[in-house]
XYZ file of C-alpha atoms in Angstrom:
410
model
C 0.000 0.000 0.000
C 1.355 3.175 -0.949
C 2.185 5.945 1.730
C 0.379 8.776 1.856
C 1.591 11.788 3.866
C 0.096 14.794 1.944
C 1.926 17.368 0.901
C 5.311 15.773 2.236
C 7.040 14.632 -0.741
C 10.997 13.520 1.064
C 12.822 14.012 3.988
C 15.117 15.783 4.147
C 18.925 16.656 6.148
C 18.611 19.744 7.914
C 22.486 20.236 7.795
C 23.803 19.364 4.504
C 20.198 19.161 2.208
C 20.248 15.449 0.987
C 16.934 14.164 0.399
C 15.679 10.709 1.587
C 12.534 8.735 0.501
C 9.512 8.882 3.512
C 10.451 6.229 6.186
C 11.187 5.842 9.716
C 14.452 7.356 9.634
C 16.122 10.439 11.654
C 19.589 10.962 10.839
C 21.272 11.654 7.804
C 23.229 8.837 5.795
C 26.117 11.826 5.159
C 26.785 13.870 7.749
C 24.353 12.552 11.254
C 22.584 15.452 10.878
C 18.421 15.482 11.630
C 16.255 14.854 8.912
C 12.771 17.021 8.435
C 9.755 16.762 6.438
C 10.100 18.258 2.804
C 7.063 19.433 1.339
C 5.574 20.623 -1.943
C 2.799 22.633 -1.151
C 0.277 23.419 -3.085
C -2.425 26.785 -3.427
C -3.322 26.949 0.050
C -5.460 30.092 0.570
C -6.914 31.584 4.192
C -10.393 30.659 3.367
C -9.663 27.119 2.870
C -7.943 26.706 6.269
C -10.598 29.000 8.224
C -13.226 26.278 6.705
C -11.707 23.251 8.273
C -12.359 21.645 11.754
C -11.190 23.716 15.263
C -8.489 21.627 15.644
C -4.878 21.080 14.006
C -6.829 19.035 11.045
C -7.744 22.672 9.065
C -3.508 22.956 8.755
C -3.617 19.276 7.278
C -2.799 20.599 3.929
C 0.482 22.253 5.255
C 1.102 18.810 7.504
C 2.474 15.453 6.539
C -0.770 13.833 6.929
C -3.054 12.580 4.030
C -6.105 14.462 3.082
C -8.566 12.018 4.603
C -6.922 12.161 8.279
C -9.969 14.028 9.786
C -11.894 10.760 8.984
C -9.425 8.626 11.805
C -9.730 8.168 15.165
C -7.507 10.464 16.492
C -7.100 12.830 19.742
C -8.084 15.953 17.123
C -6.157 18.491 19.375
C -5.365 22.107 18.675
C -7.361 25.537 18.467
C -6.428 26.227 21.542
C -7.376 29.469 23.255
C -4.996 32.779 22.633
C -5.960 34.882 25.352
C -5.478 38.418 25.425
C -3.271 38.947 28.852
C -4.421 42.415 29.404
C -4.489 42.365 33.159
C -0.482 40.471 33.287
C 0.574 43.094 30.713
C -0.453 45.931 32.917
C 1.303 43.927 35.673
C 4.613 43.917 33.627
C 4.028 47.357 31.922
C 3.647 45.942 28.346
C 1.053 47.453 25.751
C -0.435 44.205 23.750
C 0.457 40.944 25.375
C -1.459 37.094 24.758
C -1.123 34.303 26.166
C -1.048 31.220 24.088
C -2.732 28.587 26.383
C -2.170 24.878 25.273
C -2.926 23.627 28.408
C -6.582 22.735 27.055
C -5.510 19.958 24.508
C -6.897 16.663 25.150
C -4.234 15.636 27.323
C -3.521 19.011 28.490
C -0.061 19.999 27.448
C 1.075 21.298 23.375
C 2.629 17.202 23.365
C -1.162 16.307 22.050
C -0.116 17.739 18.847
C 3.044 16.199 17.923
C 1.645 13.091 19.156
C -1.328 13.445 16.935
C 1.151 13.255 13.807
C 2.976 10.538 14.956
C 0.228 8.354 15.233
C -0.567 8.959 11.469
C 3.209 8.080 10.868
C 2.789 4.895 12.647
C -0.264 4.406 10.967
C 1.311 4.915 7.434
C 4.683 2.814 8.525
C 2.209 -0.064 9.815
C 3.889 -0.245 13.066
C 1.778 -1.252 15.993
C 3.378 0.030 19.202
C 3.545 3.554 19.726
C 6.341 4.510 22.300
C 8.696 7.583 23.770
C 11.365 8.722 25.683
C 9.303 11.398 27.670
C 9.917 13.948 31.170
C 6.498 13.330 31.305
C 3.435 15.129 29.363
C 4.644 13.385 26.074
C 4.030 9.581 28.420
C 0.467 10.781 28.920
C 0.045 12.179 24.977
C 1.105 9.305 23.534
C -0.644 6.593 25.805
C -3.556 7.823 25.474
C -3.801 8.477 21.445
C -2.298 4.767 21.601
C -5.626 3.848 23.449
C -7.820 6.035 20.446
C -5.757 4.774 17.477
C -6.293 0.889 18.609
C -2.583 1.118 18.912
C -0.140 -0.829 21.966
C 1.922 1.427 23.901
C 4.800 1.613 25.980
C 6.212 4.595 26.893
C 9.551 4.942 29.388
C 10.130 8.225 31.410
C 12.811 9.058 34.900
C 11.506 7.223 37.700
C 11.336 10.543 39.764
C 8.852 12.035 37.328
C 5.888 14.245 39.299
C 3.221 11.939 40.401
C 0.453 13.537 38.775
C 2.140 13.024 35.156
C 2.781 8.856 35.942
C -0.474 8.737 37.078
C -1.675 10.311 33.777
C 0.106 7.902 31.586
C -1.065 5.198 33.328
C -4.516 5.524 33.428
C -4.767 5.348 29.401
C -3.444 1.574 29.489
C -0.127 0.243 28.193
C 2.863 -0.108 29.698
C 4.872 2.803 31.363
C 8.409 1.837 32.529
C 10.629 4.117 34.812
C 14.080 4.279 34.050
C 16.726 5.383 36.713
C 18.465 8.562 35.569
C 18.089 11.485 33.958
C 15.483 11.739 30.975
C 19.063 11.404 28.453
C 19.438 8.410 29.660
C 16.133 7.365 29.102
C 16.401 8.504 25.247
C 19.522 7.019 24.938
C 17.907 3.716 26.430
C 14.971 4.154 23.295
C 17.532 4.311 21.047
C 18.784 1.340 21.542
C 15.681 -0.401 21.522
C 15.017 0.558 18.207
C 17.639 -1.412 17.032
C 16.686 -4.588 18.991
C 14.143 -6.955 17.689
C 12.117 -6.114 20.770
C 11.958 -2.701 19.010
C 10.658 -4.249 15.611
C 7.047 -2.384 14.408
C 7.163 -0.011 17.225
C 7.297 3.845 15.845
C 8.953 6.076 19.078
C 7.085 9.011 18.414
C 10.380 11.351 19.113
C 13.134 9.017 17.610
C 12.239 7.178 14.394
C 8.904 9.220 13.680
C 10.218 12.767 14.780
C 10.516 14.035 11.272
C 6.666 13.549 11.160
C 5.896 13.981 14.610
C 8.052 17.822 15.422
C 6.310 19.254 12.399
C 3.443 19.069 14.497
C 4.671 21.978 16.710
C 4.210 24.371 13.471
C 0.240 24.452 14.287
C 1.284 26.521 16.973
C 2.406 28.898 14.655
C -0.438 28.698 12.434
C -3.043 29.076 15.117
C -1.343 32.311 16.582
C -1.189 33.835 13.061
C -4.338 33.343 12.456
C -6.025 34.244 15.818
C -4.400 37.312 16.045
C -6.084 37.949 12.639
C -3.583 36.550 9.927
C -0.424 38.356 11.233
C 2.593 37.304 12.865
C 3.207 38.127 16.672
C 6.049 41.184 16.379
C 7.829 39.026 19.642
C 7.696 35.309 21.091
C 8.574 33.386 23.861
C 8.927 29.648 24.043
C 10.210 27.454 26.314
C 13.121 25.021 25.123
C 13.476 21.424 26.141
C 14.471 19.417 22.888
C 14.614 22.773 21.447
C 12.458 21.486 18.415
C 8.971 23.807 19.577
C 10.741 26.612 19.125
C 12.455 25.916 15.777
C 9.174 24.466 14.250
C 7.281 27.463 15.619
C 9.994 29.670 13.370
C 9.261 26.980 10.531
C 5.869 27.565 10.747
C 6.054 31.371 10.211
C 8.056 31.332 7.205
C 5.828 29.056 5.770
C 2.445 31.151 6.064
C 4.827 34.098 4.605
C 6.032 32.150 1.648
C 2.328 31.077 0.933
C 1.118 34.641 0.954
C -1.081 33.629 4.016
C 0.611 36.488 5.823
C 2.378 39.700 5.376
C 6.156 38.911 5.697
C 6.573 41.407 9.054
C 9.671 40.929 11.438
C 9.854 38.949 14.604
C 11.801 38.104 17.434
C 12.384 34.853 19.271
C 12.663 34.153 22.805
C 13.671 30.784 24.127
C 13.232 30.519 27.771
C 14.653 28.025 30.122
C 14.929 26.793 33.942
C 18.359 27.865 35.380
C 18.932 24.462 36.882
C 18.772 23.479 33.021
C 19.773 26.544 30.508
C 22.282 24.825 28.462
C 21.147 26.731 25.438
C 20.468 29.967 27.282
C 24.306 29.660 28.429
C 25.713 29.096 25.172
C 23.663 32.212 24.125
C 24.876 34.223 26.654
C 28.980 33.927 25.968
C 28.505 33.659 22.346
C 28.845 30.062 21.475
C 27.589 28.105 19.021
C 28.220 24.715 20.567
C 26.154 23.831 23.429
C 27.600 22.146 26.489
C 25.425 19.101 27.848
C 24.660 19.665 31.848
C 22.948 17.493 34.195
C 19.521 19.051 35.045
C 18.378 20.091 38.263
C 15.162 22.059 38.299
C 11.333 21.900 39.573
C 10.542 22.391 35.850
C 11.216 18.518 34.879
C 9.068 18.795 31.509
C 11.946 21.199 30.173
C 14.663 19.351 32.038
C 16.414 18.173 28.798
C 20.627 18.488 29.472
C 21.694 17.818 26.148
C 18.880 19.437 23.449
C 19.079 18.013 19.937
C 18.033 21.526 18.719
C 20.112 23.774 21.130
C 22.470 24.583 18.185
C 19.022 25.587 15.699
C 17.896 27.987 18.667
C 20.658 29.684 19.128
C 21.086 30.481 15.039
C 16.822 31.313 15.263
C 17.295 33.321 18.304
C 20.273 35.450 16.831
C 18.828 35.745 13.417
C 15.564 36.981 14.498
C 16.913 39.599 17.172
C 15.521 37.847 19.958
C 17.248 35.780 22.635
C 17.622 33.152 25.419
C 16.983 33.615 29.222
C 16.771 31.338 32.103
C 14.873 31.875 35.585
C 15.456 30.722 38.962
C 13.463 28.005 40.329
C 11.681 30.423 42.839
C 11.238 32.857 40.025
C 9.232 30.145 37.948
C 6.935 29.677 41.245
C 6.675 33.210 41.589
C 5.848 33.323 37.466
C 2.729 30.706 37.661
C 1.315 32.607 40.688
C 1.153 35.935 38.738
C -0.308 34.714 35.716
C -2.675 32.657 37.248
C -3.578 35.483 40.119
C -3.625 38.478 36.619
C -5.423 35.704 33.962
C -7.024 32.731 35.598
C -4.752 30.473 33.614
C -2.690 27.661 35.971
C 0.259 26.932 34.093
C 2.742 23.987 34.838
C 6.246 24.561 35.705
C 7.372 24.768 31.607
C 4.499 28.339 31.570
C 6.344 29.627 34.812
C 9.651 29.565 32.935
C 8.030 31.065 30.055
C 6.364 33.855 32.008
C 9.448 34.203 34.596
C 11.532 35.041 31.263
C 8.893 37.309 30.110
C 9.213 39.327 33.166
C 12.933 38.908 33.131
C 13.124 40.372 29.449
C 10.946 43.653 30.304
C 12.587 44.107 33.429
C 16.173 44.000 31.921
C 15.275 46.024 28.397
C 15.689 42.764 25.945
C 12.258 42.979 25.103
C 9.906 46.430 23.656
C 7.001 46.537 26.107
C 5.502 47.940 23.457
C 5.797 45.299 20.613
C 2.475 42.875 20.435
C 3.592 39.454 22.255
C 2.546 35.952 22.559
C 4.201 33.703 25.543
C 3.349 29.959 25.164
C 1.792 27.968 28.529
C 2.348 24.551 27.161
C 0.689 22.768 30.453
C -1.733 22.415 32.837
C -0.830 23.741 36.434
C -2.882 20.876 38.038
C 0.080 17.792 36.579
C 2.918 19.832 38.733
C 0.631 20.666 41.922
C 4.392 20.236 44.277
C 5.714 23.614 42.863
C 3.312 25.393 44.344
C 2.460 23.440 47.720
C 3.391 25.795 49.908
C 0.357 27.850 48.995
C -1.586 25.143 49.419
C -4.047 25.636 52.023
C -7.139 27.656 53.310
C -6.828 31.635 53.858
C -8.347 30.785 57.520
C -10.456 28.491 59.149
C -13.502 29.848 60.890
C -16.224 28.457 62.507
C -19.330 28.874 60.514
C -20.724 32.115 61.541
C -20.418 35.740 60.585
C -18.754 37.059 63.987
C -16.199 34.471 63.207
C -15.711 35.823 59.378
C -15.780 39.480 60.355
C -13.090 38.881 62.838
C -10.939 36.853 60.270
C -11.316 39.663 57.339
């Protein structure tokens, strides 16, 4: 049976340009380097997208997914909300500021949507085990569009993982195995299952299957353009684990500007990351190109990545754009979820306090224009890393139930 991944016609090396047929392969036959998909896109026009489903499906004709994918069962996420941070932008002093929330995907983190393309991958590949090397919300993703594709799963993440996210992996089915060490260990451990016969027919969603399954991150991309009315955000924060978010999300934009889909305006890139994990954001900082593996130690665990396959591709975005990378203190990232949740009603995990920390970072220290329109990315629900905060976590007072009580309390 012929494949069928849309518009994606090859894969191709992101360092030296060979092409490769469509396959389950990562790394380049030449030179190692990561392989992406390769498209040939056809007219794609604003009215065709804005007449799809709310979810990543009305993008399928930019994605490497065939035309009939909105027929499957899948977990359909994307559309999420962009909400227009008014009362955090006062807070920082910034004119237009939105807050892309992905926290309400299916799963509740942005993993729903690279997880969603690897599953038509594995679909396309005929593989019947879905599987990943995860710190956590990609375990949860990818069990549970196992469970809705009819698909086995086993995923493997750190055994120290926050409760909240095992629990959530589990509760889809399929196997989850705990690994001690550090999630690099953990990927390393994937990839050399792949090579194992034990490994035979299963697609790892961010090993063999990540040329299909990053590309998902560009929805991002296309959903802010288009919420904010077919225009590109003039700045951008995103948080770096991987580092592959935040070089799809720049993918993403050039796209809808090469299609005509968008006027072809400037922007700046922000990567953010925890301190006890800011390889990339140290490499930045003394002018490297190289980044330097570290071993992480930080409350934000779903960004705790030591050696990022894309660190190298951020730093080139980051400088190329005009933007930057910036790290924030653990307490910084608790202090970060409590303002944006206390100024916008939206609980972010520990990945949105780094975001939002190294929002306020930027303003305070000049490396971002208050005054430029900006989107920072909450890629996670609040409720999966309920420790960060637990020393909030109790009543304002206990009273007895009466209003002499309450009136001597307030």
């Amino acid at each position: 049976m012929p494949l069928d991944f849309g518009p994606a016609v090859a894969l191709s090396c992101r360092e030296c340009g060979t092409r490769y047929p469509l396959g389950p392969s990562f790394a380049c036959q030449e030179c190692f380097g990561p392989l992406e998909a390769a498209y040939s896109f056809g007219k794609v026009t604003r009215s065709d997208i804005e007449s799809g489903p709310a979810n990543i499906w009305r993008y399928r004709s930019l994605l490497p997914v065939p035309a009939d994918v909105i027929t499957k069962p899948n977990m359909n996420p994307g559309w999420t909300k962009l909400v227009k941070a008014g009362n955090l932008g006062r807070a920082l002093g910034m004119r237009s500021l939105h807050v892309k929330d992905d926290s309400g995907n299916p799963t509740h983190s942005f993993k729903d949507r690279v997880v969603a393309m690897a599953v038509e991958a594995a679909r396309n590949f005929g593989f019947h085990t879905l599987s990943c090397s995860s710190t956590g919300n990609l375990a949860g993703a990818v069990t549970a569009a196992a469970a809705r594709a009819g698909l086995d799963a086993c995923v493997f993440i750190p055994a120290n993982l926050e409760q909240a996210k095992i629990a959530m992996a589990r509760v889809f089915g399929g196997k989850l195995i705990g690994i001690e060490g550090t999630y690099d260990d953990v990927n390393r451990f994937c990839s050399e299952l792949i090579g194992d016969p034990l490994g035979d027919k299963w697609g790892f969603t961010n090993i063999n299957l990540r040329p299909y399954y990053a590309e998902g991150s560009k929805t991002l991309a296309y959903e802010i353009a288009e919420q904010l009315g077919w225009r590109l955000p003039e700045q951008i924060i995103i948080p770096i684990a991987s580092g592959s978010q935040l070089t799809k999300i720049d993918k993403g934009f050039k796209e809808l500007v090469e299609l005509g889909l968008v006027e072809d305006t400037p922007y700046k890139i922000f990567g953010a990351q925890a301190a006890g994990c800011s390889p990339v954001s140290t490499a930045y900082k003394a002018g490297h190109d190289v980044v330097q593996p570290v071993k992480p130690d930080t409350i934000a665990k779903s960004l705790a990545i030591g050696n990022p396959a894309d660190g190298p591709y951020v730093l080139d975005i980051a400088r190329r754009t005009g933007g930057g990378v910036e790290d924030v203190t653990d307490p910084e990232i608790v202090a970060a979820i409590r303002l944006l949740a206390s100024t916008e009603g939206v609980f972010a995990e520990t990945a949105g306090g780094v975001t939002v920390g190294v929002l306020k970072k930027l303003v305070e220290t000049g490396q971002l224009d208050p005054e430029a329109e900006t989107v920072v990315l909450n890629t996670g629900d609040g409720l999966k890393t309920l420790d960060a905060i637990a020393d909030g976590a109790a009543p304002t007072a206990v009273i007895r139930p009466s209003l002499d009580a309450f009136r001597a309390t307030v």
